[in-house]
Amino acid sequence: MDDNARYVVAVAETGSISEAARRMHLSQPALSQRLKQLESHLGTVLFDRKTAPLALTQAGQVYLEWAYKTIDAEDCMNREIQAIANKATRRLQIGTSLPRANSLLPDILERFYQRVQGCVVFMYEAGMPESHNHLLSMSGIDCAVFTPVRPESTLFSGEPICEERMLFIAPASWHIPARDEGEMYPVISLQAIADLPFIMPPRQLKHNWIIRNMMDAAEVKLRVILHSCSNEMTFEMIRRGLGVSLAPNTFVFSWVDERLALYCVEGCSSQNNLYYNRRLNSKVSHDEQVFIALAKEWVAEHPMLRAHSLSGEDPKR
């Protein structure tokens, strides 16, 4: 099958050919050319290029509906074939947020495979509300874990797993004035950050606008020297001494080494909760029960994560 359906979905969900190209790991001209070829083949345009973000035409809306069905069918086929190839009798389909998955899930998956035999785990990107809700509602995944998406109470049940806190990250070789206030890390003020060369995280990540809102509220202007395209680049540039940045604590587990220093930010409390979400009234398999229990166990072991201070949250939300 060709990738046209996935390209159209990416453009529709991001509202931008350049953002969709980054998601699909293509150049912007290459994706633009593919869309033009598809529209030429169909004999009509799918997007109104005069709007920002791009809007679907009537034909585009029809195509998008069928694109989702095509992708679901192809993914289902691939899962069935892979399960047969792996001689697996069971599978567990989990949606998650990619930046957090890279940091949080490797240890949990290792424990899961030590505990469970004969189950193949399929991981899907479900960090955005659109992909999260679509995958859950279409039975594309059994559950979503470590996603920042609050469950829609009429469609899904949800449970907060842990709390995120924003951390300041700097090269370990830099001497940055900070205070010891009994926190896990030294504390730095937002005003002190303003004087340092700052690396802004990718625009598509939620903590990009969280950072902007924090700074606007504190009337602090950042000295941005680089707009990063990935978490990997952000952390690598900090290691090389180019600048500093801010990131949720759930991003740092797999990235921190002796070249990076972490700080708490004065006046910056929890910004977000991460959830375990699933469809209402759907049966929970034994494999899913084991996986979620291991995830909660792992979270409870790490003082960097707040697992039990989720006051005010409705677990059914």
mmCIF file of C-alpha atoms in Angstrom:
data_model
loop_
_atom_site.group_PDB
_atom_site.id
_atom_site.type_symbol
_atom_site.label_atom_id
_atom_site.label_comp_id
_atom_site.label_asym_id
_atom_site.label_seq_id
_atom_site.Cartn_x
_atom_site.Cartn_y
_atom_site.Cartn_z
ATOM 1 C CA MET A 1 0.000 0.000 0.000
ATOM 2 C CA ASP A 2 1.220 3.542 -0.700
ATOM 3 C CA ASP A 3 1.621 6.185 1.995
ATOM 4 C CA ASN A 4 -0.785 8.781 0.565
ATOM 5 C CA ALA A 5 -3.381 8.122 3.252
ATOM 6 C CA ARG A 6 -0.831 8.693 6.023
ATOM 7 C CA TYR A 7 0.417 11.870 4.350
ATOM 8 C CA VAL A 8 -3.082 13.330 4.111
ATOM 9 C CA VAL A 9 -3.810 12.430 7.748
ATOM 10 C CA ALA A 10 -0.561 14.078 8.869
ATOM 11 C CA VAL A 11 -1.368 17.304 7.007
ATOM 12 C CA ALA A 12 -4.967 17.322 8.248
ATOM 13 C CA GLU A 13 -3.931 16.778 11.883
ATOM 14 C CA THR A 14 -1.100 19.332 11.878
ATOM 15 C CA GLY A 15 -2.689 21.867 9.534
ATOM 16 C CA SER A 16 0.699 22.418 7.943
ATOM 17 C CA ILE A 17 2.669 20.702 5.193
ATOM 18 C CA SER A 18 5.967 21.571 6.858
ATOM 19 C CA GLU A 19 4.842 20.189 10.249
ATOM 20 C CA ALA A 20 3.430 17.073 8.555
ATOM 21 C CA ALA A 21 6.704 16.603 6.681
ATOM 22 C CA ARG A 22 8.610 16.633 9.963
ATOM 23 C CA ARG A 23 6.219 14.077 11.424
ATOM 24 C CA MET A 24 6.616 11.820 8.367
ATOM 25 C CA HIS A 25 10.403 12.343 8.181
ATOM 26 C CA LEU A 26 10.224 13.927 4.729
ATOM 27 C CA SER A 27 11.361 17.231 3.300
ATOM 28 C CA GLN A 28 8.648 19.845 2.867
ATOM 29 C CA PRO A 29 9.082 19.972 -0.953
ATOM 30 C CA ALA A 30 8.864 16.163 -1.196
ATOM 31 C CA LEU A 31 5.593 16.017 0.747
ATOM 32 C CA SER A 32 4.167 18.977 -1.167
ATOM 33 C CA GLN A 33 4.957 17.185 -4.443
ATOM 34 C CA ARG A 34 3.337 13.957 -3.253
ATOM 35 C CA LEU A 35 0.154 15.828 -2.354
ATOM 36 C CA LYS A 36 0.067 17.562 -5.734
ATOM 37 C CA GLN A 37 0.502 14.207 -7.508
ATOM 38 C CA LEU A 38 -2.317 12.708 -5.450
ATOM 39 C CA GLU A 39 -4.634 15.652 -6.135
ATOM 40 C CA SER A 40 -3.768 15.461 -9.841
ATOM 41 C CA HIS A 41 -4.633 11.750 -9.840
ATOM 42 C CA LEU A 42 -7.935 12.422 -8.026
ATOM 43 C CA GLY A 43 -8.757 15.409 -10.220
ATOM 44 C CA THR A 44 -9.494 17.702 -7.293
ATOM 45 C CA VAL A 45 -7.753 19.491 -4.434
ATOM 46 C CA LEU A 46 -7.881 18.130 -0.897
ATOM 47 C CA PHE A 47 -6.672 21.217 1.004
ATOM 48 C CA ASP A 48 -7.374 24.920 0.743
ATOM 49 C CA ARG A 49 -3.857 26.411 0.576
ATOM 50 C CA LYS A 50 -5.190 29.927 1.265
ATOM 51 C CA THR A 51 -6.016 29.160 4.894
ATOM 52 C CA ALA A 52 -3.657 28.849 7.846
ATOM 53 C CA PRO A 53 -3.824 26.250 9.238
ATOM 54 C CA LEU A 54 -4.683 24.375 6.041
ATOM 55 C CA ALA A 55 -8.353 23.447 5.804
ATOM 56 C CA LEU A 56 -9.799 20.360 4.150
ATOM 57 C CA THR A 57 -12.017 20.813 1.119
ATOM 58 C CA GLN A 58 -15.194 18.748 0.855
ATOM 59 C CA ALA A 59 -13.255 16.197 -1.188
ATOM 60 C CA GLY A 60 -10.509 16.286 1.417
ATOM 61 C CA GLN A 61 -12.958 15.503 4.198
ATOM 62 C CA VAL A 62 -14.181 12.444 2.303
ATOM 63 C CA TYR A 63 -10.612 11.354 1.577
ATOM 64 C CA LEU A 64 -9.606 11.797 5.256
ATOM 65 C CA GLU A 65 -12.474 9.594 6.426
ATOM 66 C CA TRP A 66 -11.391 6.804 4.089
ATOM 67 C CA ALA A 67 -7.723 7.421 4.881
ATOM 68 C CA TYR A 68 -8.320 6.633 8.547
ATOM 69 C CA LYS A 69 -10.144 3.433 7.583
ATOM 70 C CA THR A 70 -7.346 2.451 5.181
ATOM 71 C CA ILE A 71 -4.658 3.039 7.801
ATOM 72 C CA ASP A 72 -6.623 1.089 10.422
ATOM 73 C CA ALA A 73 -7.070 -1.830 8.015
ATOM 74 C CA GLU A 74 -3.389 -1.825 7.039
ATOM 75 C CA ASP A 75 -2.251 -1.638 10.661
ATOM 76 C CA CYS A 76 -4.605 -4.463 11.608
ATOM 77 C CA MET A 77 -3.283 -6.584 8.748
ATOM 78 C CA ASN A 78 0.323 -5.904 9.764
ATOM 79 C CA ARG A 79 -0.414 -6.792 13.388
ATOM 80 C CA GLU A 80 -2.048 -10.063 12.360
ATOM 81 C CA ILE A 81 0.850 -11.003 10.092
ATOM 82 C CA GLN A 82 3.471 -10.044 12.675
ATOM 83 C CA ALA A 83 1.664 -12.040 15.336
ATOM 84 C CA ILE A 84 1.676 -15.092 13.064
ATOM 85 C CA ALA A 85 5.337 -14.557 12.186
ATOM 86 C CA ASN A 86 6.229 -14.307 15.866
ATOM 87 C CA LYS A 87 4.072 -17.324 16.722
ATOM 88 C CA ALA A 88 2.304 -15.177 19.300
ATOM 89 C CA THR A 89 -1.094 -16.142 20.636
ATOM 90 C CA ARG A 90 -1.707 -12.818 22.361
ATOM 91 C CA ARG A 91 -0.994 -9.150 21.705
ATOM 92 C CA LEU A 92 -1.171 -5.966 23.754
ATOM 93 C CA GLN A 93 -1.680 -2.693 21.868
ATOM 94 C CA ILE A 94 -0.605 0.401 23.772
ATOM 95 C CA GLY A 95 -0.781 4.041 22.786
ATOM 96 C CA THR A 96 1.653 6.465 24.364
ATOM 97 C CA SER A 97 3.437 9.794 24.059
ATOM 98 C CA LEU A 98 6.696 9.291 22.172
ATOM 99 C CA PRO A 99 8.936 11.640 24.214
ATOM 100 C CA ARG A 100 7.745 10.018 27.431
ATOM 101 C CA ALA A 101 7.854 6.503 25.994
ATOM 102 C CA ASN A 102 11.527 6.883 25.126
ATOM 103 C CA SER A 103 12.244 7.913 28.700
ATOM 104 C CA LEU A 104 9.803 5.916 30.846
ATOM 105 C CA LEU A 105 8.881 2.677 29.100
ATOM 106 C CA PRO A 106 12.133 0.729 28.449
ATOM 107 C CA ASP A 107 12.475 -0.400 32.090
ATOM 108 C CA ILE A 108 8.771 -1.253 32.298
ATOM 109 C CA LEU A 109 8.855 -3.255 29.059
ATOM 110 C CA GLU A 110 11.921 -5.136 30.275
ATOM 111 C CA ARG A 111 10.096 -6.126 33.464
ATOM 112 C CA PHE A 112 6.992 -7.061 31.477
ATOM 113 C CA TYR A 113 8.865 -9.493 29.242
ATOM 114 C CA GLN A 114 10.557 -10.986 32.268
ATOM 115 C CA ARG A 115 7.120 -11.629 33.769
ATOM 116 C CA VAL A 116 4.993 -12.490 30.720
ATOM 117 C CA GLN A 117 5.558 -15.040 27.956
ATOM 118 C CA GLY A 118 3.775 -15.373 24.602
ATOM 119 C CA CYS A 119 2.574 -11.768 24.260
ATOM 120 C CA VAL A 120 3.699 -9.296 21.612
ATOM 121 C CA VAL A 121 3.405 -5.606 22.540
ATOM 122 C CA PHE A 122 2.550 -3.069 19.819
ATOM 123 C CA MET A 123 3.333 0.573 20.612
ATOM 124 C CA TYR A 124 1.554 3.482 18.881
ATOM 125 C CA GLU A 125 2.007 7.247 19.061
ATOM 126 C CA ALA A 126 -1.015 8.635 20.902
ATOM 127 C CA GLY A 127 0.310 11.756 22.593
ATOM 128 C CA MET A 128 -2.026 14.165 20.786
ATOM 129 C CA PRO A 129 -5.786 14.206 21.525
ATOM 130 C CA GLU A 130 -6.630 13.503 17.877
ATOM 131 C CA SER A 131 -4.488 10.366 17.549
ATOM 132 C CA HIS A 132 -5.247 9.247 21.123
ATOM 133 C CA ASN A 133 -9.034 9.475 20.805
ATOM 134 C CA HIS A 134 -9.077 8.028 17.299
ATOM 135 C CA LEU A 135 -6.998 4.971 18.217
ATOM 136 C CA LEU A 136 -9.048 4.261 21.339
ATOM 137 C CA SER A 137 -12.443 4.791 19.720
ATOM 138 C CA MET A 138 -11.521 2.664 16.671
ATOM 139 C CA SER A 139 -10.140 -0.169 18.858
ATOM 140 C CA GLY A 140 -6.720 0.466 17.361
ATOM 141 C CA ILE A 141 -5.217 0.171 20.840
ATOM 142 C CA ASP A 142 -6.252 -1.560 24.067
ATOM 143 C CA CYS A 143 -5.205 1.360 26.255
ATOM 144 C CA ALA A 144 -3.081 4.488 26.389
ATOM 145 C CA VAL A 145 -0.453 5.029 29.077
ATOM 146 C CA PHE A 146 1.771 7.991 30.010
ATOM 147 C CA THR A 147 -0.182 10.316 27.740
ATOM 148 C CA PRO A 148 -0.993 13.908 28.735
ATOM 149 C CA VAL A 149 -4.502 13.581 27.254
ATOM 150 C CA ARG A 150 -7.333 13.772 29.770
ATOM 151 C CA PRO A 151 -9.942 11.108 28.986
ATOM 152 C CA GLU A 152 -13.289 12.200 27.610
ATOM 153 C CA SER A 153 -15.655 10.955 30.308
ATOM 154 C CA THR A 154 -18.392 9.983 27.840
ATOM 155 C CA LEU A 155 -16.053 7.742 25.832
ATOM 156 C CA PHE A 156 -13.136 6.617 27.980
ATOM 157 C CA SER A 157 -12.220 5.838 31.556
ATOM 158 C CA GLY A 158 -9.005 7.272 32.888
ATOM 159 C CA GLU A 159 -6.656 7.206 35.824
ATOM 160 C CA PRO A 160 -3.785 9.620 36.539
ATOM 161 C CA ILE A 161 -0.494 7.708 36.749
ATOM 162 C CA CYS A 162 1.945 10.427 37.734
ATOM 163 C CA GLU A 163 2.535 14.142 37.877
ATOM 164 C CA GLU A 164 4.965 16.040 35.692
ATOM 165 C CA ARG A 165 7.174 18.866 36.896
ATOM 166 C CA MET A 166 9.169 21.227 34.731
ATOM 167 C CA LEU A 167 12.939 21.019 35.247
ATOM 168 C CA PHE A 168 15.689 23.397 34.186
ATOM 169 C CA ILE A 169 18.526 21.636 32.328
ATOM 170 C CA ALA A 170 22.001 23.091 31.891
ATOM 171 C CA PRO A 171 25.528 21.928 31.069
ATOM 172 C CA ALA A 172 27.087 20.452 34.212
ATOM 173 C CA SER A 173 30.258 22.468 33.572
ATOM 174 C CA TRP A 174 28.446 25.786 33.966
ATOM 175 C CA HIS A 175 28.332 27.452 37.364
ATOM 176 C CA ILE A 176 24.724 28.540 37.810
ATOM 177 C CA PRO A 177 23.708 30.236 41.084
ATOM 178 C CA ALA A 178 21.011 28.164 42.745
ATOM 179 C CA ARG A 179 19.574 27.555 46.199
ATOM 180 C CA ASP A 180 19.283 24.353 48.203
ATOM 181 C CA GLU A 181 15.716 24.309 49.523
ATOM 182 C CA GLY A 182 15.417 20.626 50.342
ATOM 183 C CA GLU A 183 14.146 19.723 46.898
ATOM 184 C CA MET A 184 15.591 16.863 44.865
ATOM 185 C CA TYR A 185 17.540 19.423 42.845
ATOM 186 C CA PRO A 186 18.814 22.954 43.525
ATOM 187 C CA VAL A 187 16.291 25.718 42.859
ATOM 188 C CA ILE A 188 16.741 28.457 40.240
ATOM 189 C CA SER A 189 14.518 31.459 39.522
ATOM 190 C CA LEU A 190 12.876 32.260 36.193
ATOM 191 C CA GLN A 191 14.668 35.616 36.184
ATOM 192 C CA ALA A 192 18.056 33.842 36.306
ATOM 193 C CA ILE A 193 17.104 31.769 33.261
ATOM 194 C CA ALA A 194 16.453 34.910 31.226
ATOM 195 C CA ASP A 195 20.146 35.809 31.159
ATOM 196 C CA LEU A 196 21.239 32.455 29.691
ATOM 197 C CA PRO A 197 21.276 31.266 26.039
ATOM 198 C CA PHE A 198 18.067 29.256 25.699
ATOM 199 C CA ILE A 199 17.196 26.317 23.448
ATOM 200 C CA MET A 200 13.460 26.258 22.708
ATOM 201 C CA PRO A 201 11.931 22.762 22.397
ATOM 202 C CA PRO A 202 10.019 21.711 19.255
ATOM 203 C CA ARG A 203 6.861 23.708 18.583
ATOM 204 C CA GLN A 204 4.665 20.614 18.351
ATOM 205 C CA LEU A 205 5.418 19.622 21.957
ATOM 206 C CA LYS A 206 3.078 20.850 24.663
ATOM 207 C CA HIS A 207 5.859 22.070 26.929
ATOM 208 C CA ASN A 208 6.870 24.602 24.267
ATOM 209 C CA TRP A 209 3.748 26.655 24.929
ATOM 210 C CA ILE A 210 3.918 25.871 28.660
ATOM 211 C CA ILE A 211 7.345 27.540 28.681
ATOM 212 C CA ARG A 212 6.034 30.523 26.743
ATOM 213 C CA ASN A 213 3.054 30.917 29.095
ATOM 214 C CA MET A 214 5.317 30.650 32.165
ATOM 215 C CA MET A 215 7.635 33.335 30.880
ATOM 216 C CA ASP A 216 4.805 35.631 29.801
ATOM 217 C CA ALA A 217 3.157 35.319 33.227
ATOM 218 C CA ALA A 218 6.458 36.117 34.953
ATOM 219 C CA GLU A 219 7.196 38.904 32.436
ATOM 220 C CA VAL A 220 10.501 37.235 31.617
ATOM 221 C CA LYS A 221 11.921 37.407 28.101
ATOM 222 C CA LEU A 222 14.057 34.443 27.042
ATOM 223 C CA ARG A 223 17.263 34.837 25.047
ATOM 224 C CA VAL A 224 16.473 32.091 22.521
ATOM 225 C CA ILE A 225 19.442 31.041 20.366
ATOM 226 C CA LEU A 226 18.031 27.837 18.864
ATOM 227 C CA HIS A 227 14.593 26.431 18.045
ATOM 228 C CA SER A 228 15.151 22.684 18.294
ATOM 229 C CA CYS A 229 13.448 20.084 16.113
ATOM 230 C CA SER A 230 13.667 17.194 18.621
ATOM 231 C CA ASN A 231 14.337 16.345 22.250
ATOM 232 C CA GLU A 232 17.455 14.486 21.179
ATOM 233 C CA MET A 233 18.884 17.628 19.611
ATOM 234 C CA THR A 234 17.949 19.778 22.606
ATOM 235 C CA PHE A 235 19.747 17.553 25.104
ATOM 236 C CA GLU A 236 22.773 17.051 22.852
ATOM 237 C CA MET A 237 23.217 20.786 22.355
ATOM 238 C CA ILE A 238 23.041 21.311 26.133
ATOM 239 C CA ARG A 239 25.699 18.625 26.611
ATOM 240 C CA ARG A 240 27.930 20.512 24.186
ATOM 241 C CA GLY A 241 27.548 23.695 26.194
ATOM 242 C CA LEU A 242 25.494 25.620 23.645
ATOM 243 C CA GLY A 243 22.696 26.623 25.994
ATOM 244 C CA VAL A 244 20.017 25.641 28.514
ATOM 245 C CA SER A 245 16.398 24.543 28.308
ATOM 246 C CA LEU A 246 13.315 23.442 30.242
ATOM 247 C CA ALA A 247 11.635 20.038 29.968
ATOM 248 C CA PRO A 248 9.186 17.866 31.918
ATOM 249 C CA ASN A 249 10.874 15.544 34.387
ATOM 250 C CA THR A 250 9.360 12.589 32.511
ATOM 251 C CA PHE A 251 11.554 13.417 29.510
ATOM 252 C CA VAL A 252 14.904 13.160 31.253
ATOM 253 C CA PHE A 253 15.307 9.564 32.468
ATOM 254 C CA SER A 254 17.005 8.292 29.321
ATOM 255 C CA TRP A 255 18.847 11.528 28.519
ATOM 256 C CA VAL A 256 20.570 12.578 31.740
ATOM 257 C CA ASP A 257 24.286 11.880 32.205
ATOM 258 C CA GLU A 258 27.224 13.491 33.982
ATOM 259 C CA ARG A 259 27.320 16.293 31.390
ATOM 260 C CA LEU A 260 23.876 17.600 32.358
ATOM 261 C CA ALA A 261 22.734 19.340 35.539
ATOM 262 C CA LEU A 262 19.101 19.485 36.655
ATOM 263 C CA TYR A 263 17.379 22.216 38.671
ATOM 264 C CA CYS A 264 13.908 22.840 40.045
ATOM 265 C CA VAL A 265 12.295 26.096 38.924
ATOM 266 C CA GLU A 266 11.085 28.526 41.564
ATOM 267 C CA GLY A 267 7.325 28.913 41.553
ATOM 268 C CA CYS A 268 6.881 26.235 38.899
ATOM 269 C CA SER A 269 4.577 23.548 40.265
ATOM 270 C CA SER A 270 3.170 20.559 38.447
ATOM 271 C CA GLN A 271 2.150 21.461 34.914
ATOM 272 C CA ASN A 272 0.508 18.255 33.813
ATOM 273 C CA ASN A 273 -0.707 14.780 34.727
ATOM 274 C CA LEU A 274 -0.040 11.641 32.709
ATOM 275 C CA TYR A 275 -2.864 9.145 32.370
ATOM 276 C CA TYR A 276 -3.772 5.522 31.862
ATOM 277 C CA ASN A 277 -6.835 5.677 29.570
ATOM 278 C CA ARG A 278 -9.015 3.007 27.977
ATOM 279 C CA ARG A 279 -12.401 2.547 26.335
ATOM 280 C CA LEU A 280 -15.411 2.408 28.616
ATOM 281 C CA ASN A 281 -16.759 -1.067 29.325
ATOM 282 C CA SER A 282 -14.005 -2.875 27.395
ATOM 283 C CA LYS A 283 -12.506 -5.976 28.950
ATOM 284 C CA VAL A 284 -9.058 -5.635 30.526
ATOM 285 C CA SER A 285 -6.793 -8.531 29.570
ATOM 286 C CA HIS A 286 -4.441 -10.174 32.035
ATOM 287 C CA ASP A 287 -1.469 -8.876 30.015
ATOM 288 C CA GLU A 288 -2.747 -5.302 30.313
ATOM 289 C CA GLN A 289 -3.300 -5.714 34.048
ATOM 290 C CA VAL A 290 0.289 -6.908 34.469
ATOM 291 C CA PHE A 291 1.693 -4.099 32.330
ATOM 292 C CA ILE A 292 -0.179 -1.336 34.182
ATOM 293 C CA ALA A 293 0.713 -2.810 37.578
ATOM 294 C CA LEU A 294 4.380 -2.815 36.576
ATOM 295 C CA ALA A 295 4.089 0.768 35.304
ATOM 296 C CA LYS A 296 2.648 1.927 38.636
ATOM 297 C CA GLU A 297 5.291 -0.031 40.523
ATOM 298 C CA TRP A 298 8.061 1.584 38.502
ATOM 299 C CA VAL A 299 6.647 5.097 38.975
ATOM 300 C CA ALA A 300 6.422 4.554 42.745
ATOM 301 C CA GLU A 301 10.128 3.693 42.856
ATOM 302 C CA HIS A 302 11.210 7.063 41.452
ATOM 303 C CA PRO A 303 11.127 10.108 43.729
ATOM 304 C CA MET A 304 11.425 12.325 40.644
ATOM 305 C CA LEU A 305 7.856 11.291 39.779
ATOM 306 C CA ARG A 306 4.903 12.196 41.953
ATOM 307 C CA ALA A 307 2.585 9.217 41.916
ATOM 308 C CA HIS A 308 0.293 9.862 44.876
ATOM 309 C CA SER A 309 -0.266 13.636 45.098
ATOM 310 C CA LEU A 310 -3.026 13.902 42.517
ATOM 311 C CA SER A 311 -5.561 15.762 44.603
ATOM 312 C CA GLY A 312 -8.586 17.099 42.805
ATOM 313 C CA GLU A 313 -8.450 14.509 40.005
ATOM 314 C CA ASP A 314 -11.472 12.367 39.309
ATOM 315 C CA PRO A 315 -10.128 8.890 38.431
ATOM 316 C CA LYS A 316 -13.140 8.305 36.193
ATOM 317 C CA ARG A 317 -12.432 11.410 34.158
#
